[in-house]
Amino acid sequence: MPEMTPDILAERGVGQSATAVPGGFGIYVHWPFCASKCPYCDFNSHVRHQRVDEARFLAAFRREAAHQAALMPGAVVDTIFFGGGTPSLMAPATVAGVLEAIAELWDVRPDVEITLEANPSSVEAGRFRGYRDAGVNRVSLGVQAMSDSDLQALGRLHTAAEARAAFEVALATFKRASFDLIYARPAQTAAAWRQELGEALARGATHLSLYQLTIEDGTPFAALHKAGKLVPPDADLAVELYEITQELTAAAGMSAYEISNHAKPGEESRHNLVYWRSGLHVGIGPGAHGRLKVGGIRHATSTERMPETWASAVERQGHGLIECQPLTAVQVADEMLIMGLRLSEGLDLDRLQQETGMSVSPAGIARAIDDGLAVQIGARVRATEPGRALLNQLVLTLSRNLIAG
């Protein structure tokens, strides 16, 4: 199987004739399997105690990609993202096969960003080299915590030492590496988070995703919280932890370009920017979501969540889609507000009007500014620091003031 590196893609001349999509165009590939289910996780991930039939799923990925390429032809691919689940449980040959299929179906930019999510417990140097040789040029490690006791409480299979070693392997193998941490964990102190984040920043990451722990309905953590056996930090401490996060990342030259994501200049996740800038993206695999333009109209897509049911559907009908619904102008505008205001660059009002035929009334923007939630700089509206903390309120204020024209 040929290695689908960016250099080979360039030699094939791809990316020369396709049309660039405003906001970008990405491909998301969902690998739904994990070695274990974390108690805080509500993602579409599944544990299988028998060996996963990767050949079957690769064939299904290829067929579904072909179906969606027919819906969304002629766009140049800016980014590809293998998410999960735990994509680093896939064989490198499976990743290479998916990338080969994408390159056959769409034109791909020679400098395409190709990201693969990995857990430290599944990192092995030879496997990482295989992903790199297949074309992956960015890895995102789900570290989540740098202390063994907290990792155990979060249900993670790796130790802090394994996380550190995995990140060293990632840095040595890929051009770009990121890792995730969860804070505002039960019993976490401000001093402990300051030390933990400081260590993370000192390890040479150029991108960090830093999330406050949220208790999601239907998870084991939700049941423990309801029973009073899991108590997250109170609101005052949560605010202090957030302020420490902003302070240390800013000092390291990694201010938040999005509410929970920090990067050195030029190291932002281009794939996630496709979402936040309301570009278009294909979602392939069990439980994947997408936003496509079909006949010039933006559609929301989603696929069957259960892996084996999805694979059977693809084998039967060529795809696992259970939804491909046109969105109204108001729905698209609301999505653009929700996503764009998460970014430090803010929402492009000109593009909002171009995409939806709608705009936010001057009175609505003035109200958000008067409330201290937003500022307007040229054609962009940006959330202030208080506005980020009250993002839902800001979005609601602007959404209620959408007007046609």
Short mmCIF file of C-alpha atoms in Angstrom, two decimals:
data_model
loop_
_atom_site.label_atom_id
_atom_site.label_comp_id
_atom_site.label_asym_id
_atom_site.label_seq_id
_atom_site.Cartn_x
_atom_site.Cartn_y
_atom_site.Cartn_z
CA MET A 1 0.00 0.00 0.00
CA PRO A 2 1.58 3.36 -0.97
CA GLU A 3 2.42 5.83 1.76
CA MET A 4 0.14 8.86 1.45
CA THR A 5 2.58 11.53 2.58
CA PRO A 6 2.04 15.20 1.68
CA ASP A 7 5.04 15.00 -0.66
CA ILE A 8 3.47 12.15 -2.60
CA LEU A 9 0.15 13.99 -2.71
CA ALA A 10 1.98 16.99 -4.18
CA GLU A 11 3.70 14.80 -6.78
CA ARG A 12 0.28 13.60 -7.91
CA GLY A 13 -0.70 17.21 -8.51
CA VAL A 14 -3.60 17.17 -6.12
CA GLY A 15 -4.86 20.42 -4.69
CA GLN A 16 -4.40 22.23 -7.98
CA SER A 17 -7.89 22.15 -9.52
CA ALA A 18 -10.34 21.91 -6.64
CA THR A 19 -12.17 24.78 -5.03
CA ALA A 20 -11.20 26.12 -1.61
CA VAL A 21 -14.12 26.20 0.83
CA PRO A 22 -14.67 29.39 2.89
CA GLY A 23 -13.79 28.47 6.47
CA GLY A 24 -11.97 25.37 5.26
CA PHE A 25 -12.93 21.79 4.39
CA GLY A 26 -12.07 18.86 6.64
CA ILE A 27 -12.56 15.11 6.79
CA TYR A 28 -13.32 13.57 10.19
CA VAL A 29 -12.84 9.80 10.53
CA HIS A 30 -14.30 8.23 13.68
CA TRP A 31 -12.65 5.13 15.13
CA PRO A 32 -15.15 4.12 17.84
CA PHE A 33 -13.19 1.56 19.84
CA CYS A 34 -11.38 2.00 23.16
CA ALA A 35 -9.49 -0.34 25.45
CA SER A 36 -11.74 0.83 28.30
CA LYS A 37 -14.55 3.35 28.86
CA CYS A 38 -13.60 6.34 31.02
CA PRO A 39 -16.24 7.14 33.67
CA TYR A 40 -16.53 10.81 32.65
CA CYS A 41 -16.84 10.14 28.90
CA ASP A 42 -20.07 10.50 26.94
CA PHE A 43 -18.43 10.17 23.51
CA ASN A 44 -19.46 7.47 21.07
CA SER A 45 -16.83 4.95 22.16
CA HIS A 46 -17.14 1.21 22.65
CA VAL A 47 -15.07 -1.55 24.24
CA ARG A 48 -14.75 -4.84 22.36
CA HIS A 49 -13.10 -7.81 24.05
CA GLN A 50 -12.63 -9.62 20.75
CA ARG A 51 -10.24 -8.45 18.06
CA VAL A 52 -11.77 -5.74 15.87
CA ASP A 53 -12.05 -6.69 12.20
CA GLU A 54 -10.05 -3.76 10.84
CA ALA A 55 -10.29 -4.98 7.24
CA ARG A 56 -14.07 -4.80 7.48
CA PHE A 57 -14.04 -1.30 8.93
CA LEU A 58 -11.48 -0.06 6.42
CA ALA A 59 -13.67 -1.29 3.57
CA ALA A 60 -16.65 0.46 5.19
CA PHE A 61 -14.70 3.70 5.65
CA ARG A 62 -13.77 3.63 1.97
CA ARG A 63 -17.37 3.02 0.83
CA GLU A 64 -18.84 5.73 3.05
CA ALA A 65 -16.16 8.19 1.95
CA ALA A 66 -17.08 7.50 -1.68
CA HIS A 67 -20.77 8.10 -0.96
CA GLN A 68 -20.09 11.42 0.76
CA ALA A 69 -17.62 12.51 -1.92
CA ALA A 70 -20.50 12.23 -4.37
CA LEU A 71 -22.49 14.60 -2.15
CA MET A 72 -19.59 17.03 -1.75
CA PRO A 73 -17.43 16.89 -4.90
CA GLY A 74 -14.87 19.40 -6.08
CA ALA A 75 -13.65 20.69 -2.70
CA VAL A 76 -10.00 20.73 -1.70
CA VAL A 77 -9.28 18.95 1.59
CA ASP A 78 -7.50 21.17 4.11
CA THR A 79 -7.49 18.84 7.11
CA ILE A 80 -8.04 15.19 8.06
CA PHE A 81 -8.68 14.13 11.65
CA PHE A 82 -8.78 10.61 13.09
CA GLY A 83 -10.83 10.87 16.30
CA GLY A 84 -12.43 8.43 18.66
CA GLY A 85 -12.56 6.32 20.59
CA THR A 86 -8.85 5.60 20.42
CA PRO A 87 -7.54 5.83 16.85
CA SER A 88 -4.06 4.80 18.01
CA LEU A 89 -5.46 1.29 18.43
CA MET A 90 -5.70 1.13 14.61
CA ALA A 91 -2.96 -0.53 12.61
CA PRO A 92 -0.92 2.00 10.61
CA ALA A 93 -1.96 0.15 7.44
CA THR A 94 -5.61 0.93 8.23
CA VAL A 95 -4.81 4.63 8.61
CA ALA A 96 -2.86 4.52 5.35
CA GLY A 97 -5.81 2.86 3.61
CA VAL A 98 -8.21 5.58 4.72
CA LEU A 99 -5.82 8.32 3.58
CA GLU A 100 -5.38 6.61 0.25
CA ALA A 101 -9.15 6.52 -0.24
CA ILE A 102 -9.50 10.21 0.61
CA ALA A 103 -6.78 11.13 -1.89
CA GLU A 104 -8.58 9.11 -4.57
CA LEU A 105 -11.90 10.86 -3.93
CA TRP A 106 -10.94 14.51 -3.35
CA ASP A 107 -8.07 16.82 -4.15
CA VAL A 108 -5.89 17.23 -1.06
CA ARG A 109 -3.70 20.19 -0.23
CA PRO A 110 0.00 19.32 -0.32
CA ASP A 111 0.32 20.86 3.18
CA VAL A 112 -2.77 19.05 4.50
CA GLU A 113 -2.92 18.77 8.30
CA ILE A 114 -3.47 15.10 9.26
CA THR A 115 -4.10 14.57 12.97
CA LEU A 116 -4.48 11.33 14.91
CA GLU A 117 -5.70 11.14 18.51
CA ALA A 118 -3.78 8.78 20.77
CA ASN A 119 -3.84 7.60 24.35
CA PRO A 120 -0.49 7.22 26.14
CA SER A 121 -1.35 3.61 27.02
CA SER A 122 -1.54 2.75 23.32
CA VAL A 123 1.66 4.53 22.27
CA GLU A 124 4.45 2.43 20.84
CA ALA A 125 7.33 3.97 18.92
CA GLY A 126 7.14 1.60 15.95
CA ARG A 127 3.40 2.16 15.56
CA PHE A 128 3.91 5.94 15.72
CA ARG A 129 6.52 5.73 12.97
CA GLY A 130 4.00 3.74 10.94
CA TYR A 131 1.41 6.51 11.32
CA ARG A 132 3.99 9.10 10.31
CA ASP A 133 4.95 7.08 7.24
CA ALA A 134 1.26 6.78 6.32
CA GLY A 135 0.99 10.58 6.25
CA VAL A 136 -0.01 11.62 9.78
CA ASN A 137 1.84 14.84 10.65
CA ARG A 138 0.16 15.83 13.91
CA VAL A 139 -0.74 13.81 17.01
CA SER A 140 -3.04 14.74 19.88
CA LEU A 141 -2.37 12.84 23.12
CA GLY A 142 -5.13 12.33 25.69
CA VAL A 143 -2.95 12.76 28.77
CA GLN A 144 -5.76 14.26 30.96
CA ALA A 145 -3.68 14.42 34.19
CA MET A 146 -0.06 14.27 35.32
CA SER A 147 -0.65 12.49 38.62
CA ASP A 148 -1.14 8.75 39.07
CA SER A 149 -3.90 9.10 41.66
CA ASP A 150 -5.90 11.47 39.47
CA LEU A 151 -5.37 9.32 36.40
CA GLN A 152 -6.72 6.34 38.32
CA ALA A 153 -9.73 8.38 39.48
CA LEU A 154 -10.39 9.39 35.87
CA GLY A 155 -10.34 5.76 34.79
CA ARG A 156 -7.27 6.16 32.61
CA LEU A 157 -5.12 3.12 31.84
CA HIS A 158 -1.79 4.94 31.68
CA THR A 159 0.48 6.29 34.42
CA ALA A 160 1.99 9.76 34.61
CA ALA A 161 5.38 8.31 33.67
CA GLU A 162 3.86 6.65 30.60
CA ALA A 163 2.25 9.95 29.63
CA ARG A 164 5.58 11.77 29.82
CA ALA A 165 7.31 9.05 27.81
CA ALA A 166 4.53 9.03 25.20
CA PHE A 167 4.83 12.76 24.70
CA GLU A 168 8.57 12.46 24.19
CA VAL A 169 7.94 9.81 21.53
CA ALA A 170 5.33 12.03 19.89
CA LEU A 171 7.66 15.04 19.79
CA ALA A 172 10.43 12.93 18.30
CA THR A 173 8.18 11.36 15.66
CA PHE A 174 5.79 14.03 14.37
CA LYS A 175 6.19 17.58 13.16
CA ARG A 176 3.47 18.74 15.55
CA ALA A 177 2.15 17.38 18.85
CA SER A 178 -0.58 18.45 21.25
CA PHE A 179 -1.96 17.06 24.45
CA ASP A 180 -5.12 17.35 26.52
CA LEU A 181 -5.49 17.96 30.23
CA ILE A 182 -8.63 18.02 32.37
CA TYR A 183 -8.73 20.38 35.34
CA ALA A 184 -11.25 21.32 38.03
CA ARG A 185 -11.05 17.69 39.10
CA PRO A 186 -12.39 16.55 42.49
CA ALA A 187 -10.07 17.58 45.35
CA GLN A 188 -7.77 19.49 43.00
CA THR A 189 -6.17 22.57 44.55
CA ALA A 190 -5.01 25.76 42.87
CA ALA A 191 -1.40 25.04 43.87
CA ALA A 192 -1.52 21.52 42.43
CA TRP A 193 -2.96 22.75 39.12
CA ARG A 194 -0.37 25.52 38.89
CA GLN A 195 2.41 22.94 39.30
CA GLU A 196 0.84 20.44 36.89
CA LEU A 197 0.17 22.96 34.14
CA GLY A 198 3.63 24.44 34.61
CA GLU A 199 5.17 21.04 34.02
CA ALA A 200 3.03 20.51 30.94
CA LEU A 201 4.11 23.84 29.48
CA ALA A 202 7.76 23.05 30.19
CA ARG A 203 7.60 19.85 28.13
CA GLY A 204 7.67 21.65 24.81
CA ALA A 205 4.08 21.34 23.65
CA THR A 206 3.07 23.93 21.09
CA HIS A 207 -0.66 23.20 21.52
CA LEU A 208 -2.64 22.34 24.64
CA SER A 209 -6.34 21.57 25.03
CA LEU A 210 -7.30 22.39 28.62
CA TYR A 211 -10.82 21.43 29.65
CA GLN A 212 -12.69 21.91 32.90
CA LEU A 213 -14.22 18.63 34.03
CA THR A 214 -17.92 18.52 33.23
CA ILE A 215 -20.36 15.98 34.64
CA GLU A 216 -22.18 14.52 31.63
CA ASP A 217 -25.58 12.87 31.97
CA GLY A 218 -25.59 9.12 31.65
CA THR A 219 -21.97 8.62 32.72
CA PRO A 220 -20.73 6.85 35.85
CA PHE A 221 -19.42 10.22 37.08
CA ALA A 222 -22.96 11.60 36.87
CA ALA A 223 -24.27 8.76 39.07
CA LEU A 224 -21.47 9.31 41.59
CA HIS A 225 -22.13 13.04 41.62
CA LYS A 226 -25.84 12.50 42.21
CA ALA A 227 -25.02 10.18 45.12
CA GLY A 228 -22.70 12.80 46.64
CA LYS A 229 -19.64 10.62 46.14
CA LEU A 230 -17.97 12.89 43.58
CA VAL A 231 -17.68 16.58 44.36
CA PRO A 232 -16.05 18.91 41.81
CA PRO A 233 -14.50 22.21 42.94
CA ASP A 234 -16.95 24.93 43.91
CA ALA A 235 -17.57 27.89 41.61
CA ASP A 236 -14.97 30.17 43.23
CA LEU A 237 -12.21 27.57 42.96
CA ALA A 238 -13.22 26.74 39.40
CA VAL A 239 -12.82 30.41 38.48
CA GLU A 240 -9.41 30.51 40.19
CA LEU A 241 -8.29 27.41 38.26
CA TYR A 242 -9.46 29.02 35.01
CA GLU A 243 -7.54 32.22 35.84
CA ILE A 244 -4.38 30.22 36.57
CA THR A 245 -4.80 28.52 33.21
CA GLN A 246 -4.98 31.83 31.37
CA GLU A 247 -2.09 33.32 33.35
CA LEU A 248 0.39 30.47 32.79
CA THR A 249 -0.46 29.85 29.14
CA ALA A 250 -0.24 33.55 28.30
CA ALA A 251 3.15 33.75 30.01
CA ALA A 252 4.31 30.82 27.86
CA GLY A 253 3.16 32.54 24.66
CA MET A 254 0.16 30.21 24.34
CA SER A 255 -2.87 32.39 24.94
CA ALA A 256 -6.28 30.88 24.27
CA TYR A 257 -7.18 31.13 20.59
CA GLU A 258 -10.40 29.32 21.55
CA ILE A 259 -12.01 29.04 24.98
CA SER A 260 -10.30 25.74 25.87
CA ASN A 261 -7.44 25.63 23.36
CA HIS A 262 -4.04 27.25 23.56
CA ALA A 263 -1.30 27.38 20.96
CA LYS A 264 1.84 29.15 19.95
CA PRO A 265 1.26 31.33 16.87
CA GLY A 266 0.80 29.15 13.80
CA GLU A 267 0.31 25.97 15.84
CA GLU A 268 -3.48 26.17 16.13
CA SER A 269 -5.46 23.04 15.23
CA ARG A 270 -6.46 23.75 11.64
CA HIS A 271 -9.06 21.00 11.74
CA ASN A 272 -10.85 22.39 14.76
CA LEU A 273 -10.71 25.85 13.17
CA VAL A 274 -12.79 24.41 10.32
CA TYR A 275 -15.54 23.76 12.88
CA TRP A 276 -15.21 27.08 14.71
CA ARG A 277 -15.04 29.08 11.47
CA SER A 278 -18.12 27.22 10.19
CA GLY A 279 -16.35 25.60 7.29
CA LEU A 280 -17.59 22.33 5.83
CA HIS A 281 -16.63 18.86 6.94
CA VAL A 282 -17.40 15.26 6.07
CA GLY A 283 -18.00 12.86 8.98
CA ILE A 284 -17.08 9.24 8.22
CA GLY A 285 -17.55 6.32 10.60
CA PRO A 286 -19.92 5.33 13.43
CA GLY A 287 -21.58 8.33 15.07
CA ALA A 288 -19.72 10.90 12.95
CA HIS A 289 -21.30 14.28 12.23
CA GLY A 290 -20.78 16.54 9.23
CA ARG A 291 -21.76 19.78 7.56
CA LEU A 292 -21.99 19.59 3.79
CA LYS A 293 -23.34 21.80 1.04
CA VAL A 294 -25.64 19.80 -1.19
CA GLY A 295 -27.14 21.76 -4.07
CA GLY A 296 -25.75 24.95 -2.51
CA ILE A 297 -27.63 24.35 0.77
CA ARG A 298 -25.87 23.51 4.01
CA HIS A 299 -26.92 20.11 5.39
CA ALA A 300 -26.34 18.47 8.76
CA THR A 301 -25.28 14.83 8.54
CA SER A 302 -24.89 12.10 11.13
CA THR A 303 -24.29 8.37 10.97
CA GLU A 304 -25.45 5.31 12.87
CA ARG A 305 -23.72 5.22 16.28
CA MET A 306 -23.29 1.48 16.91
CA PRO A 307 -20.13 0.30 15.12
CA GLU A 308 -21.36 -3.07 13.83
CA THR A 309 -24.76 -1.65 12.85
CA TRP A 310 -23.00 1.14 10.98
CA ALA A 311 -20.72 -1.31 9.17
CA SER A 312 -23.69 -3.47 8.15
CA ALA A 313 -25.53 -0.41 6.83
CA VAL A 314 -22.51 0.61 4.75
CA GLU A 315 -22.21 -2.91 3.36
CA ARG A 316 -25.92 -2.91 2.52
CA GLN A 317 -26.40 0.59 1.09
CA GLY A 318 -22.98 2.19 0.70
CA HIS A 319 -23.22 4.53 3.72
CA GLY A 320 -24.27 4.66 7.36
CA LEU A 321 -26.02 8.03 7.24
CA ILE A 322 -29.15 8.37 9.37
CA GLU A 323 -29.48 12.12 8.83
CA CYS A 324 -28.82 14.47 5.93
CA GLN A 325 -31.05 17.42 6.70
CA PRO A 326 -31.05 20.89 5.12
CA LEU A 327 -30.51 23.71 7.62
CA THR A 328 -32.47 26.94 7.60
CA ALA A 329 -30.73 30.30 7.45
CA VAL A 330 -31.51 30.89 11.13
CA GLN A 331 -30.07 27.50 12.10
CA VAL A 332 -26.87 28.20 10.18
CA ALA A 333 -26.62 31.70 11.69
CA ASP A 334 -27.07 30.33 15.21
CA GLU A 335 -24.34 27.74 14.61
CA MET A 336 -22.02 30.44 13.33
CA LEU A 337 -22.67 32.52 16.45
CA ILE A 338 -22.12 29.58 18.80
CA MET A 339 -18.90 28.48 17.13
CA GLY A 340 -17.37 31.77 16.02
CA LEU A 341 -17.70 33.51 19.37
CA ARG A 342 -15.61 30.78 21.00
CA LEU A 343 -12.60 32.08 19.06
CA SER A 344 -10.42 34.96 20.18
CA GLU A 345 -10.64 36.29 16.60
CA GLY A 346 -14.42 36.40 16.96
CA LEU A 347 -17.21 36.14 14.41
CA ASP A 348 -16.88 37.58 10.90
CA LEU A 349 -20.13 39.50 10.38
CA ASP A 350 -19.56 39.85 6.64
CA ARG A 351 -19.28 36.10 6.25
CA LEU A 352 -22.37 35.58 8.42
CA GLN A 353 -24.32 37.67 5.92
CA GLN A 354 -22.77 35.91 2.92
CA GLU A 355 -23.55 32.44 4.26
CA THR A 356 -27.03 33.08 5.64
CA GLY A 357 -28.40 36.33 4.22
CA MET A 358 -28.79 37.47 7.82
CA SER A 359 -27.02 39.94 10.07
CA VAL A 360 -27.08 41.00 13.69
CA SER A 361 -28.88 44.29 14.17
CA PRO A 362 -26.74 47.24 15.31
CA ALA A 363 -28.97 47.48 18.39
CA GLY A 364 -28.23 43.85 19.29
CA ILE A 365 -24.48 44.37 18.99
CA ALA A 366 -24.73 47.59 21.00
CA ARG A 367 -26.57 45.76 23.77
CA ALA A 368 -23.89 43.06 23.97
CA ILE A 369 -21.21 45.76 24.09
CA ASP A 370 -23.09 47.73 26.76
CA ASP A 371 -23.41 44.55 28.83
CA GLY A 372 -19.64 44.16 28.67
CA LEU A 373 -19.90 40.83 26.85
CA ALA A 374 -18.51 41.80 23.46
CA VAL A 375 -16.48 44.27 21.47
CA GLN A 376 -16.68 45.07 17.76
CA ILE A 377 -13.54 45.62 15.74
CA GLY A 378 -14.29 46.31 12.10
CA ALA A 379 -16.46 43.51 10.74
CA ARG A 380 -15.80 41.19 13.69
CA VAL A 381 -17.59 40.77 16.99
CA ARG A 382 -15.47 39.24 19.75
CA ALA A 383 -16.37 38.02 23.21
CA THR A 384 -14.70 39.86 26.06
CA GLU A 385 -13.23 37.88 28.94
CA PRO A 386 -16.52 38.23 30.89
CA GLY A 387 -18.34 37.36 27.66
CA ARG A 388 -16.42 34.09 27.39
CA ALA A 389 -17.55 33.19 30.89
CA LEU A 390 -21.14 34.02 29.88
CA LEU A 391 -20.97 32.78 26.30
CA ASN A 392 -24.49 31.33 26.25
CA GLN A 393 -25.90 34.69 27.31
CA LEU A 394 -23.89 36.49 24.62
CA VAL A 395 -25.01 34.06 21.90
CA LEU A 396 -28.63 34.40 23.01
CA THR A 397 -28.45 38.21 22.92
CA LEU A 398 -27.09 38.24 19.37
CA SER A 399 -29.34 35.42 18.15
CA ARG A 400 -32.44 37.28 19.29
CA ASN A 401 -31.30 40.23 17.18
CA LEU A 402 -30.75 38.40 13.88
CA ILE A 403 -32.41 40.18 10.96
CA ALA A 404 -32.74 39.29 7.29
CA GLY A 405 -30.67 41.21 4.81
#
